[in-house]
JSON list of C-alpha atoms in Angstrom, two decimals:
[
{"chain": "A", "resi": 19, "resn": "ASP", "atom": "CA", "xyz": [0.00, 0.00, 0.00]},
{"chain": "A", "resi": 20, "resn": "ALA", "atom": "CA", "xyz": [1.56, 3.27, -1.15]},
{"chain": "A", "resi": 21, "resn": "GLY", "atom": "CA", "xyz": [-0.28, 5.43, 1.35]},
{"chain": "A", "resi": 22, "resn": "VAL", "atom": "CA", "xyz": [-1.32, 9.00, 0.64]},
{"chain": "A", "resi": 23, "resn": "ILE", "atom": "CA", "xyz": [0.98, 10.59, -1.93]},
{"chain": "A", "resi": 24, "resn": "GLN", "atom": "CA", "xyz": [1.63, 14.32, -2.05]},
{"chain": "A", "resi": 25, "resn": "SER", "atom": "CA", "xyz": [3.66, 16.37, -4.48]},
{"chain": "A", "resi": 26, "resn": "PRO", "atom": "CA", "xyz": [5.80, 18.32, -4.49]},
{"chain": "A", "resi": 27, "resn": "ARG", "atom": "CA", "xyz": [7.41, 17.69, -1.09]},
{"chain": "A", "resi": 28, "resn": "HIS", "atom": "CA", "xyz": [8.95, 21.14, -1.08]},
{"chain": "A", "resi": 29, "resn": "GLU", "atom": "CA", "xyz": [7.92, 24.25, -2.96]},
{"chain": "A", "resi": 30, "resn": "VAL", "atom": "CA", "xyz": [9.62, 27.63, -2.91]},
{"chain": "A", "resi": 31, "resn": "THR", "atom": "CA", "xyz": [7.94, 30.41, -4.83]},
{"chain": "A", "resi": 32, "resn": "GLU", "atom": "CA", "xyz": [7.79, 34.16, -5.01]},
{"chain": "A", "resi": 33, "resn": "MET", "atom": "CA", "xyz": [4.92, 36.24, -3.76]},
{"chain": "A", "resi": 34, "resn": "GLY", "atom": "CA", "xyz": [2.21, 36.61, -6.39]},
{"chain": "A", "resi": 35, "resn": "GLN", "atom": "CA", "xyz": [2.89, 33.31, -8.11]},
{"chain": "A", "resi": 36, "resn": "GLU", "atom": "CA", "xyz": [0.36, 30.52, -8.44]},
{"chain": "A", "resi": 37, "resn": "VAL", "atom": "CA", "xyz": [1.02, 27.38, -6.41]},
{"chain": "A", "resi": 38, "resn": "THR", "atom": "CA", "xyz": [-0.61, 24.00, -6.98]},
{"chain": "A", "resi": 39, "resn": "LEU", "atom": "CA", "xyz": [-0.31, 21.19, -4.47]},
{"chain": "A", "resi": 40, "resn": "ARG", "atom": "CA", "xyz": [-1.31, 17.67, -5.44]},
{"chain": "A", "resi": 41, "resn": "CYS", "atom": "CA", "xyz": [-2.65, 14.68, -3.55]},
{"chain": "A", "resi": 42, "resn": "LYS", "atom": "CA", "xyz": [-3.41, 11.08, -4.38]},
{"chain": "A", "resi": 43, "resn": "PRO", "atom": "CA", "xyz": [-5.51, 9.41, -1.64]},
{"chain": "A", "resi": 44, "resn": "ILE", "atom": "CA", "xyz": [-5.41, 5.76, -0.69]},
{"chain": "A", "resi": 45, "resn": "SER", "atom": "CA", "xyz": [-7.32, 3.67, -3.18]},
{"chain": "A", "resi": 46, "resn": "GLY", "atom": "CA", "xyz": [-10.84, 2.92, -1.95]},
{"chain": "A", "resi": 47, "resn": "HIS", "atom": "CA", "xyz": [-11.00, 5.86, 0.44]},
{"chain": "A", "resi": 48, "resn": "ASN", "atom": "CA", "xyz": [-14.04, 8.08, -0.03]},
{"chain": "A", "resi": 49, "resn": "SER", "atom": "CA", "xyz": [-13.07, 11.13, 2.04]},
{"chain": "A", "resi": 50, "resn": "LEU", "atom": "CA", "xyz": [-10.18, 13.51, 1.47]},
{"chain": "A", "resi": 51, "resn": "PHE", "atom": "CA", "xyz": [-9.00, 16.30, 3.74]},
{"chain": "A", "resi": 52, "resn": "TRP", "atom": "CA", "xyz": [-6.61, 19.23, 3.24]},
{"chain": "A", "resi": 53, "resn": "TYR", "atom": "CA", "xyz": [-4.87, 20.66, 6.33]},
{"chain": "A", "resi": 54, "resn": "ARG", "atom": "CA", "xyz": [-2.39, 23.45, 6.94]},
{"chain": "A", "resi": 55, "resn": "GLN", "atom": "CA", "xyz": [0.12, 23.36, 9.79]},
{"chain": "A", "resi": 56, "resn": "THR", "atom": "CA", "xyz": [2.08, 26.31, 11.17]},
{"chain": "A", "resi": 57, "resn": "MET", "atom": "CA", "xyz": [3.82, 26.96, 14.45]},
{"chain": "A", "resi": 58, "resn": "MET", "atom": "CA", "xyz": [1.50, 29.85, 15.23]},
{"chain": "A", "resi": 59, "resn": "ARG", "atom": "CA", "xyz": [-1.85, 28.30, 14.34]},
{"chain": "A", "resi": 60, "resn": "GLY", "atom": "CA", "xyz": [-1.18, 24.58, 14.68]},
{"chain": "A", "resi": 61, "resn": "LEU", "atom": "CA", "xyz": [-3.11, 22.13, 12.49]},
{"chain": "A", "resi": 62, "resn": "GLU", "atom": "CA", "xyz": [-6.05, 23.68, 10.61]},
{"chain": "A", "resi": 63, "resn": "LEU", "atom": "CA", "xyz": [-8.61, 21.88, 8.45]},
{"chain": "A", "resi": 64, "resn": "LEU", "atom": "CA", "xyz": [-9.02, 23.79, 5.20]},
{"chain": "A", "resi": 65, "resn": "ILE", "atom": "CA", "xyz": [-11.53, 21.72, 3.25]},
{"chain": "A", "resi": 66, "resn": "TYR", "atom": "CA", "xyz": [-12.75, 18.18, 2.91]},
{"chain": "A", "resi": 67, "resn": "PHE", "atom": "CA", "xyz": [-14.45, 16.11, 0.25]},
{"chain": "A", "resi": 68, "resn": "ASN", "atom": "CA", "xyz": [-16.68, 13.07, 0.38]},
{"chain": "A", "resi": 69, "resn": "ASN", "atom": "CA", "xyz": [-17.13, 11.05, -2.81]},
{"chain": "A", "resi": 70, "resn": "ASN", "atom": "CA", "xyz": [-15.35, 13.87, -4.70]},
{"chain": "A", "resi": 71, "resn": "VAL", "atom": "CA", "xyz": [-17.86, 16.49, -3.50]},
{"chain": "A", "resi": 72, "resn": "PRO", "atom": "CA", "xyz": [-16.70, 19.37, -1.27]},
{"chain": "A", "resi": 73, "resn": "ILE", "atom": "CA", "xyz": [-18.54, 19.08, 2.04]},
{"chain": "A", "resi": 74, "resn": "ASP", "atom": "CA", "xyz": [-17.10, 21.90, 4.11]},
{"chain": "A", "resi": 75, "resn": "ASP", "atom": "CA", "xyz": [-14.74, 24.62, 2.91]},
{"chain": "A", "resi": 76, "resn": "SER", "atom": "CA", "xyz": [-15.23, 26.96, 5.86]},
{"chain": "A", "resi": 77, "resn": "GLY", "atom": "CA", "xyz": [-11.58, 26.57, 6.78]},
{"chain": "A", "resi": 78, "resn": "MET", "atom": "CA", "xyz": [-10.31, 27.98, 3.49]},
{"chain": "A", "resi": 79, "resn": "PRO", "atom": "CA", "xyz": [-8.68, 31.24, 4.53]},
{"chain": "A", "resi": 80, "resn": "GLU", "atom": "CA", "xyz": [-9.78, 33.38, 1.59]},
{"chain": "A", "resi": 81, "resn": "ASP", "atom": "CA", "xyz": [-10.67, 33.40, -2.08]},
{"chain": "A", "resi": 82, "resn": "ARG", "atom": "CA", "xyz": [-7.05, 32.98, -3.06]},
{"chain": "A", "resi": 83, "resn": "PHE", "atom": "CA", "xyz": [-7.37, 29.34, -2.02]},
{"chain": "A", "resi": 84, "resn": "SER", "atom": "CA", "xyz": [-9.29, 26.80, -4.07]},
{"chain": "A", "resi": 85, "resn": "ALA", "atom": "CA", "xyz": [-9.46, 23.01, -4.07]},
{"chain": "A", "resi": 86, "resn": "LYS", "atom": "CA", "xyz": [-10.75, 20.47, -6.53]},
{"chain": "A", "resi": 87, "resn": "MET", "atom": "CA", "xyz": [-11.24, 16.74, -6.65]},
{"chain": "A", "resi": 88, "resn": "PRO", "atom": "CA", "xyz": [-11.97, 15.79, -10.26]},
{"chain": "A", "resi": 89, "resn": "ASN", "atom": "CA", "xyz": [-11.93, 12.05, -9.52]},
{"chain": "A", "resi": 90, "resn": "ALA", "atom": "CA", "xyz": [-11.51, 9.62, -6.66]},
{"chain": "A", "resi": 91, "resn": "SER", "atom": "CA", "xyz": [-7.76, 9.37, -7.06]},
{"chain": "A", "resi": 92, "resn": "PHE", "atom": "CA", "xyz": [-6.65, 12.99, -7.34]},
{"chain": "A", "resi": 93, "resn": "SER", "atom": "CA", "xyz": [-7.08, 16.34, -5.64]},
{"chain": "A", "resi": 94, "resn": "THR", "atom": "CA", "xyz": [-5.42, 19.73, -5.93]},
{"chain": "A", "resi": 95, "resn": "LEU", "atom": "CA", "xyz": [-5.10, 22.72, -3.64]},
{"chain": "A", "resi": 96, "resn": "LYS", "atom": "CA", "xyz": [-4.32, 25.93, -5.46]},
{"chain": "A", "resi": 97, "resn": "ILE", "atom": "CA", "xyz": [-3.19, 29.27, -4.10]},
{"chain": "A", "resi": 98, "resn": "GLN", "atom": "CA", "xyz": [-3.39, 32.21, -6.48]},
{"chain": "A", "resi": 99, "resn": "PRO", "atom": "CA", "xyz": [-1.77, 34.64, -5.88]},
{"chain": "A", "resi": 100, "resn": "SER", "atom": "CA", "xyz": [0.47, 33.33, -3.12]},
{"chain": "A", "resi": 101, "resn": "GLU", "atom": "CA", "xyz": [1.61, 35.48, -0.19]},
{"chain": "A", "resi": 102, "resn": "PRO", "atom": "CA", "xyz": [4.40, 35.05, 2.40]},
{"chain": "A", "resi": 103, "resn": "ARG", "atom": "CA", "xyz": [1.82, 34.33, 5.12]},
{"chain": "A", "resi": 104, "resn": "ASP", "atom": "CA", "xyz": [0.80, 31.20, 3.18]},
{"chain": "A", "resi": 105, "resn": "SER", "atom": "CA", "xyz": [4.14, 29.61, 4.08]},
{"chain": "A", "resi": 106, "resn": "ALA", "atom": "CA", "xyz": [3.30, 26.41, 5.96]},
{"chain": "A", "resi": 107, "resn": "VAL", "atom": "CA", "xyz": [3.22, 22.63, 5.65]},
{"chain": "A", "resi": 108, "resn": "TYR", "atom": "CA", "xyz": [0.14, 21.45, 3.80]},
{"chain": "A", "resi": 109, "resn": "PHE", "atom": "CA", "xyz": [-1.11, 17.94, 4.50]},
{"chain": "A", "resi": 110, "resn": "CYS", "atom": "CA", "xyz": [-3.55, 15.80, 2.62]},
{"chain": "A", "resi": 111, "resn": "ALA", "atom": "CA", "xyz": [-5.32, 12.96, 4.42]},
{"chain": "A", "resi": 112, "resn": "SER", "atom": "CA", "xyz": [-7.85, 10.35, 3.39]},
{"chain": "A", "resi": 113, "resn": "SER", "atom": "CA", "xyz": [-10.28, 8.03, 5.14]},
{"chain": "A", "resi": 114, "resn": "LEU", "atom": "CA", "xyz": [-12.84, 5.40, 4.25]},
{"chain": "A", "resi": 115, "resn": "GLY", "atom": "CA", "xyz": [-15.59, 7.96, 4.77]},
{"chain": "A", "resi": 116, "resn": "LEU", "atom": "CA", "xyz": [-18.25, 5.49, 5.79]},
{"chain": "A", "resi": 117, "resn": "ALA", "atom": "CA", "xyz": [-20.68, 5.64, 8.69]},
{"chain": "A", "resi": 118, "resn": "GLU", "atom": "CA", "xyz": [-18.95, 2.92, 10.71]},
{"chain": "A", "resi": 119, "resn": "ALA", "atom": "CA", "xyz": [-16.70, 4.09, 13.51]},
{"chain": "A", "resi": 120, "resn": "ALA", "atom": "CA", "xyz": [-13.73, 2.20, 12.11]},
{"chain": "A", "resi": 121, "resn": "SER", "atom": "CA", "xyz": [-13.74, 4.41, 9.06]},
{"chain": "A", "resi": 122, "resn": "TYR", "atom": "CA", "xyz": [-13.02, 7.63, 10.96]},
{"chain": "A", "resi": 123, "resn": "GLU", "atom": "CA", "xyz": [-9.29, 7.02, 10.92]},
{"chain": "A", "resi": 124, "resn": "GLN", "atom": "CA", "xyz": [-7.44, 9.43, 8.71]},
{"chain": "A", "resi": 125, "resn": "TYR", "atom": "CA", "xyz": [-4.22, 8.55, 6.91]},
{"chain": "A", "resi": 126, "resn": "PHE", "atom": "CA", "xyz": [-1.92, 11.47, 6.30]},
{"chain": "A", "resi": 127, "resn": "GLY", "atom": "CA", "xyz": [0.51, 12.13, 3.50]},
{"chain": "A", "resi": 128, "resn": "PRO", "atom": "CA", "xyz": [4.06, 13.35, 4.15]},
{"chain": "A", "resi": 129, "resn": "GLY", "atom": "CA", "xyz": [3.09, 16.96, 3.48]},
{"chain": "A", "resi": 130, "resn": "THR", "atom": "CA", "xyz": [4.24, 19.74, 1.18]},
{"chain": "A", "resi": 131, "resn": "ARG", "atom": "CA", "xyz": [6.44, 22.39, 2.75]},
{"chain": "A", "resi": 132, "resn": "LEU", "atom": "CA", "xyz": [5.57, 25.67, 1.05]},
{"chain": "A", "resi": 133, "resn": "THR", "atom": "CA", "xyz": [7.77, 28.73, 1.33]},
{"chain": "A", "resi": 134, "resn": "VAL", "atom": "CA", "xyz": [6.60, 31.97, -0.25]},
{"chain": "A", "resi": 135, "resn": "THR", "atom": "CA", "xyz": [9.28, 34.68, -0.41]},
{"chain": "S", "resi": 20, "resn": "GLY", "atom": "CA", "xyz": [-19.99, 20.17, 19.32]},
{"chain": "S", "resi": 21, "resn": "ASN", "atom": "CA", "xyz": [-17.33, 17.58, 20.00]},
{"chain": "S", "resi": 22, "resn": "SER", "atom": "CA", "xyz": [-13.98, 18.94, 21.16]},
{"chain": "S", "resi": 23, "resn": "VAL", "atom": "CA", "xyz": [-10.74, 17.92, 22.88]},
{"chain": "S", "resi": 24, "resn": "THR", "atom": "CA", "xyz": [-8.51, 19.73, 25.32]},
{"chain": "S", "resi": 25, "resn": "GLN", "atom": "CA", "xyz": [-4.93, 18.58, 25.40]},
{"chain": "S", "resi": 26, "resn": "MET", "atom": "CA", "xyz": [-2.12, 19.10, 27.87]},
{"chain": "S", "resi": 27, "resn": "GLU", "atom": "CA", "xyz": [0.10, 22.02, 26.99]},
{"chain": "S", "resi": 28, "resn": "GLY", "atom": "CA", "xyz": [3.70, 21.28, 26.14]},
{"chain": "S", "resi": 29, "resn": "PRO", "atom": "CA", "xyz": [6.50, 21.04, 25.62]},
{"chain": "S", "resi": 30, "resn": "VAL", "atom": "CA", "xyz": [7.36, 18.01, 27.73]},
{"chain": "S", "resi": 31, "resn": "THR", "atom": "CA", "xyz": [11.00, 17.03, 28.28]},
{"chain": "S", "resi": 32, "resn": "LEU", "atom": "CA", "xyz": [11.87, 13.70, 29.88]},
{"chain": "S", "resi": 33, "resn": "SER", "atom": "CA", "xyz": [14.92, 11.56, 30.39]},
{"chain": "S", "resi": 34, "resn": "GLU", "atom": "CA", "xyz": [15.10, 8.17, 28.72]},
{"chain": "S", "resi": 35, "resn": "GLU", "atom": "CA", "xyz": [13.19, 5.44, 30.63]},
{"chain": "S", "resi": 36, "resn": "ALA", "atom": "CA", "xyz": [11.01, 7.98, 32.44]},
{"chain": "S", "resi": 37, "resn": "PHE", "atom": "CA", "xyz": [7.22, 7.55, 32.73]},
{"chain": "S", "resi": 38, "resn": "LEU", "atom": "CA", "xyz": [5.09, 9.60, 30.36]},
{"chain": "S", "resi": 39, "resn": "THR", "atom": "CA", "xyz": [1.58, 10.96, 30.75]},
{"chain": "S", "resi": 40, "resn": "ILE", "atom": "CA", "xyz": [-0.04, 13.36, 28.29]},
{"chain": "S", "resi": 41, "resn": "ASN", "atom": "CA", "xyz": [-3.49, 14.46, 29.37]},
{"chain": "S", "resi": 42, "resn": "CYS", "atom": "CA", "xyz": [-6.48, 14.66, 27.05]},
{"chain": "S", "resi": 43, "resn": "THR", "atom": "CA", "xyz": [-10.07, 15.42, 28.00]},
{"chain": "S", "resi": 44, "resn": "TYR", "atom": "CA", "xyz": [-13.01, 15.59, 25.66]},
{"chain": "S", "resi": 45, "resn": "THR", "atom": "CA", "xyz": [-16.50, 17.00, 25.28]},
{"chain": "S", "resi": 46, "resn": "ALA", "atom": "CA", "xyz": [-18.80, 14.93, 23.12]},
{"chain": "S", "resi": 47, "resn": "THR", "atom": "CA", "xyz": [-22.31, 13.82, 22.39]},
{"chain": "S", "resi": 48, "resn": "GLY", "atom": "CA", "xyz": [-22.52, 10.12, 23.10]},
{"chain": "S", "resi": 49, "resn": "TYR", "atom": "CA", "xyz": [-19.40, 7.98, 23.15]},
{"chain": "S", "resi": 50, "resn": "PRO", "atom": "CA", "xyz": [-17.43, 8.53, 19.96]},
{"chain": "S", "resi": 51, "resn": "SER", "atom": "CA", "xyz": [-14.17, 6.79, 19.10]},
{"chain": "S", "resi": 52, "resn": "LEU", "atom": "CA", "xyz": [-11.05, 8.47, 20.48]},
{"chain": "S", "resi": 53, "resn": "PHE", "atom": "CA", "xyz": [-7.63, 8.60, 18.86]},
{"chain": "S", "resi": 54, "resn": "TRP", "atom": "CA", "xyz": [-4.02, 9.46, 19.54]},
{"chain": "S", "resi": 55, "resn": "TYR", "atom": "CA", "xyz": [-1.91, 10.49, 16.57]},
{"chain": "S", "resi": 56, "resn": "VAL", "atom": "CA", "xyz": [1.87, 10.98, 16.52]},
{"chain": "S", "resi": 57, "resn": "GLN", "atom": "CA", "xyz": [3.90, 13.24, 14.24]},
{"chain": "S", "resi": 58, "resn": "TYR", "atom": "CA", "xyz": [7.61, 12.53, 13.98]},
{"chain": "S", "resi": 59, "resn": "PRO", "atom": "CA", "xyz": [9.88, 15.32, 12.75]},
{"chain": "S", "resi": 60, "resn": "GLY", "atom": "CA", "xyz": [9.40, 16.05, 9.06]},
{"chain": "S", "resi": 61, "resn": "GLU", "atom": "CA", "xyz": [6.52, 13.61, 8.67]},
{"chain": "S", "resi": 62, "resn": "GLY", "atom": "CA", "xyz": [2.74, 13.60, 8.54]},
{"chain": "S", "resi": 63, "resn": "LEU", "atom": "CA", "xyz": [0.53, 12.50, 11.39]},
{"chain": "S", "resi": 64, "resn": "GLN", "atom": "CA", "xyz": [0.04, 8.78, 11.87]},
{"chain": "S", "resi": 65, "resn": "LEU", "atom": "CA", "xyz": [-2.40, 6.90, 14.01]},
{"chain": "S", "resi": 66, "resn": "LEU", "atom": "CA", "xyz": [-0.78, 5.69, 17.24]},
{"chain": "S", "resi": 67, "resn": "LEU", "atom": "CA", "xyz": [-3.75, 4.05, 18.96]},
{"chain": "S", "resi": 68, "resn": "LYS", "atom": "CA", "xyz": [-7.50, 4.25, 19.28]},
{"chain": "S", "resi": 69, "resn": "ALA", "atom": "CA", "xyz": [-10.42, 3.20, 21.46]},
{"chain": "S", "resi": 70, "resn": "THR", "atom": "CA", "xyz": [-13.86, 2.75, 19.93]},
{"chain": "S", "resi": 71, "resn": "LYS", "atom": "CA", "xyz": [-16.02, 2.56, 23.03]},
{"chain": "S", "resi": 72, "resn": "ALA", "atom": "CA", "xyz": [-16.08, 3.49, 26.70]},
{"chain": "S", "resi": 73, "resn": "ASP", "atom": "CA", "xyz": [-13.70, 1.53, 28.98]},
{"chain": "S", "resi": 74, "resn": "ASP", "atom": "CA", "xyz": [-11.69, 0.30, 25.99]},
{"chain": "S", "resi": 75, "resn": "LYS", "atom": "CA", "xyz": [-7.91, 0.47, 26.21]},
{"chain": "S", "resi": 76, "resn": "GLY", "atom": "CA", "xyz": [-5.94, 1.25, 23.09]},
{"chain": "S", "resi": 77, "resn": "SER", "atom": "CA", "xyz": [-2.28, 0.25, 22.92]},
{"chain": "S", "resi": 78, "resn": "ASN", "atom": "CA", "xyz": [0.60, 0.34, 20.47]},
{"chain": "S", "resi": 79, "resn": "LYS", "atom": "CA", "xyz": [4.41, 0.56, 20.65]},
{"chain": "S", "resi": 80, "resn": "GLY", "atom": "CA", "xyz": [4.29, 0.51, 24.46]},
{"chain": "S", "resi": 81, "resn": "PHE", "atom": "CA", "xyz": [1.82, 3.41, 24.62]},
{"chain": "S", "resi": 82, "resn": "GLU", "atom": "CA", "xyz": [-1.59, 2.99, 26.24]},
{"chain": "S", "resi": 83, "resn": "ALA", "atom": "CA", "xyz": [-4.73, 5.08, 26.68]},
{"chain": "S", "resi": 84, "resn": "THR", "atom": "CA", "xyz": [-7.99, 4.14, 28.40]},
{"chain": "S", "resi": 85, "resn": "TYR", "atom": "CA", "xyz": [-11.35, 5.61, 27.34]},
{"chain": "S", "resi": 86, "resn": "ARG", "atom": "CA", "xyz": [-12.81, 6.80, 30.66]},
{"chain": "S", "resi": 87, "resn": "LYS", "atom": "CA", "xyz": [-16.36, 8.14, 30.34]},
{"chain": "S", "resi": 88, "resn": "GLU", "atom": "CA", "xyz": [-16.59, 9.04, 34.04]},
{"chain": "S", "resi": 89, "resn": "THR", "atom": "CA", "xyz": [-13.83, 11.59, 33.73]},
{"chain": "S", "resi": 90, "resn": "THR", "atom": "CA", "xyz": [-14.22, 12.19, 29.95]},
{"chain": "S", "resi": 91, "resn": "SER", "atom": "CA", "xyz": [-10.53, 11.51, 29.54]},
{"chain": "S", "resi": 92, "resn": "PHE", "atom": "CA", "xyz": [-8.20, 9.60, 27.25]},
{"chain": "S", "resi": 93, "resn": "HIS", "atom": "CA", "xyz": [-4.75, 10.17, 28.73]},
{"chain": "S", "resi": 94, "resn": "LEU", "atom": "CA", "xyz": [-1.72, 8.78, 26.89]},
{"chain": "S", "resi": 95, "resn": "GLU", "atom": "CA", "xyz": [0.83, 6.84, 28.95]},
{"chain": "S", "resi": 96, "resn": "LYS", "atom": "CA", "xyz": [4.07, 4.98, 28.45]},
{"chain": "S", "resi": 97, "resn": "GLY", "atom": "CA", "xyz": [6.05, 3.32, 31.18]},
{"chain": "S", "resi": 98, "resn": "SER", "atom": "CA", "xyz": [9.54, 3.89, 29.79]},
{"chain": "S", "resi": 99, "resn": "VAL", "atom": "CA", "xyz": [10.12, 6.41, 27.01]},
{"chain": "S", "resi": 100, "resn": "GLN", "atom": "CA", "xyz": [12.93, 6.22, 24.49]},
{"chain": "S", "resi": 101, "resn": "VAL", "atom": "CA", "xyz": [14.73, 8.91, 22.52]},
{"chain": "S", "resi": 102, "resn": "SER", "atom": "CA", "xyz": [12.91, 7.66, 19.43]},
{"chain": "S", "resi": 103, "resn": "ASP", "atom": "CA", "xyz": [9.56, 8.64, 21.04]},
{"chain": "S", "resi": 104, "resn": "SER", "atom": "CA", "xyz": [10.44, 12.31, 20.60]},
{"chain": "S", "resi": 105, "resn": "ALA", "atom": "CA", "xyz": [7.57, 13.67, 18.52]},
{"chain": "S", "resi": 106, "resn": "VAL", "atom": "CA", "xyz": [4.36, 15.71, 18.70]},
{"chain": "S", "resi": 107, "resn": "TYR", "atom": "CA", "xyz": [1.30, 13.87, 20.02]},
{"chain": "S", "resi": 108, "resn": "PHE", "atom": "CA", "xyz": [-2.29, 14.80, 19.12]},
{"chain": "S", "resi": 109, "resn": "CYS", "atom": "CA", "xyz": [-5.53, 13.68, 20.74]},
{"chain": "S", "resi": 110, "resn": "ALA", "atom": "CA", "xyz": [-8.53, 13.55, 18.35]},
{"chain": "S", "resi": 111, "resn": "LEU", "atom": "CA", "xyz": [-12.19, 12.60, 18.08]},
{"chain": "S", "resi": 112, "resn": "PRO", "atom": "CA", "xyz": [-14.78, 12.66, 15.27]},
{"chain": "S", "resi": 113, "resn": "VAL", "atom": "CA", "xyz": [-16.99, 15.60, 14.51]},
{"chain": "S", "resi": 114, "resn": "ILE", "atom": "CA", "xyz": [-20.23, 14.43, 13.01]},
{"chain": "S", "resi": 115, "resn": "SER", "atom": "CA", "xyz": [-21.01, 16.31, 9.84]},
{"chain": "S", "resi": 116, "resn": "SER", "atom": "CA", "xyz": [-23.29, 16.02, 6.86]},
{"chain": "S", "resi": 117, "resn": "GLY", "atom": "CA", "xyz": [-23.77, 12.75, 5.07]},
{"chain": "S", "resi": 118, "resn": "SER", "atom": "CA", "xyz": [-21.31, 10.03, 5.93]},
{"chain": "S", "resi": 119, "resn": "ALA", "atom": "CA", "xyz": [-18.27, 12.25, 6.06]},
{"chain": "S", "resi": 120, "resn": "ARG", "atom": "CA", "xyz": [-16.54, 12.23, 9.41]},
{"chain": "S", "resi": 121, "resn": "GLN", "atom": "CA", "xyz": [-13.95, 14.86, 10.09]},
{"chain": "S", "resi": 122, "resn": "LEU", "atom": "CA", "xyz": [-11.69, 14.67, 13.13]},
{"chain": "S", "resi": 123, "resn": "THR", "atom": "CA", "xyz": [-11.07, 17.50, 15.54]},
{"chain": "S", "resi": 124, "resn": "PHE", "atom": "CA", "xyz": [-7.51, 17.51, 16.86]},
{"chain": "S", "resi": 125, "resn": "GLY", "atom": "CA", "xyz": [-6.03, 18.84, 20.07]},
{"chain": "S", "resi": 126, "resn": "SER", "atom": "CA", "xyz": [-3.31, 21.46, 19.93]},
{"chain": "S", "resi": 127, "resn": "GLY", "atom": "CA", "xyz": [-0.53, 18.88, 20.09]},
{"chain": "S", "resi": 128, "resn": "THR", "atom": "CA", "xyz": [2.06, 18.16, 22.79]},
{"chain": "S", "resi": 129, "resn": "GLN", "atom": "CA", "xyz": [5.73, 18.25, 21.88]},
{"chain": "S", "resi": 130, "resn": "LEU", "atom": "CA", "xyz": [7.69, 15.49, 23.65]},
{"chain": "S", "resi": 131, "resn": "THR", "atom": "CA", "xyz": [11.47, 15.53, 23.79]},
{"chain": "S", "resi": 132, "resn": "VAL", "atom": "CA", "xyz": [13.29, 12.56, 25.33]},
{"chain": "S", "resi": 133, "resn": "LEU", "atom": "CA", "xyz": [16.90, 13.11, 26.35]},
{"chain": "S", "resi": 134, "resn": "PRO", "atom": "CA", "xyz": [19.46, 10.27, 26.42]}
]
């Protein structure tokens, strides 16, 4: 099992540029989550999908952030334009997404460390 | 809604010391409870879980007991190692629309174990 795959692992970009982060969830998982982690704010849920449909995007900081899940095996998080305060580690996680308690477990990817200069 | 309150860190211990990281929760009913661990430079990974009241979850020498009387799920280990140095997160589900189940995480506790 390959686990959750994220790319790139590191991204350095200049303010104003567009950034696209990619995630491949575990095969068979129905829910996908995007998180942001910083020292100041800790771990924040940005958005999550169930069966490719966005369920809750209330954590998305502003309109510069957008996320898509065109199919069950791929999701993107885009920041346009990027700003220095977006510098953080962005994690993708997936879960079975079923009603049973055992499916609540989330499996995290290794993260993308984003630096905006 | 469901929430967790986690012991503030950081925690620094000597190797072979006893570890306790406190976690208390507020929830409707008796949801599953989780401890996640994040090693440096990695994503979070599930350490252990308990799916019902009075259950004990255990893994890698860590234990946590789901205590409904005190609404707690404290993480313990009898003898920590340098390799246990990491950030530990307590978590529980937040029921949302449809079948999607997001988790709410505590603020994390940084553990450093010195040789």
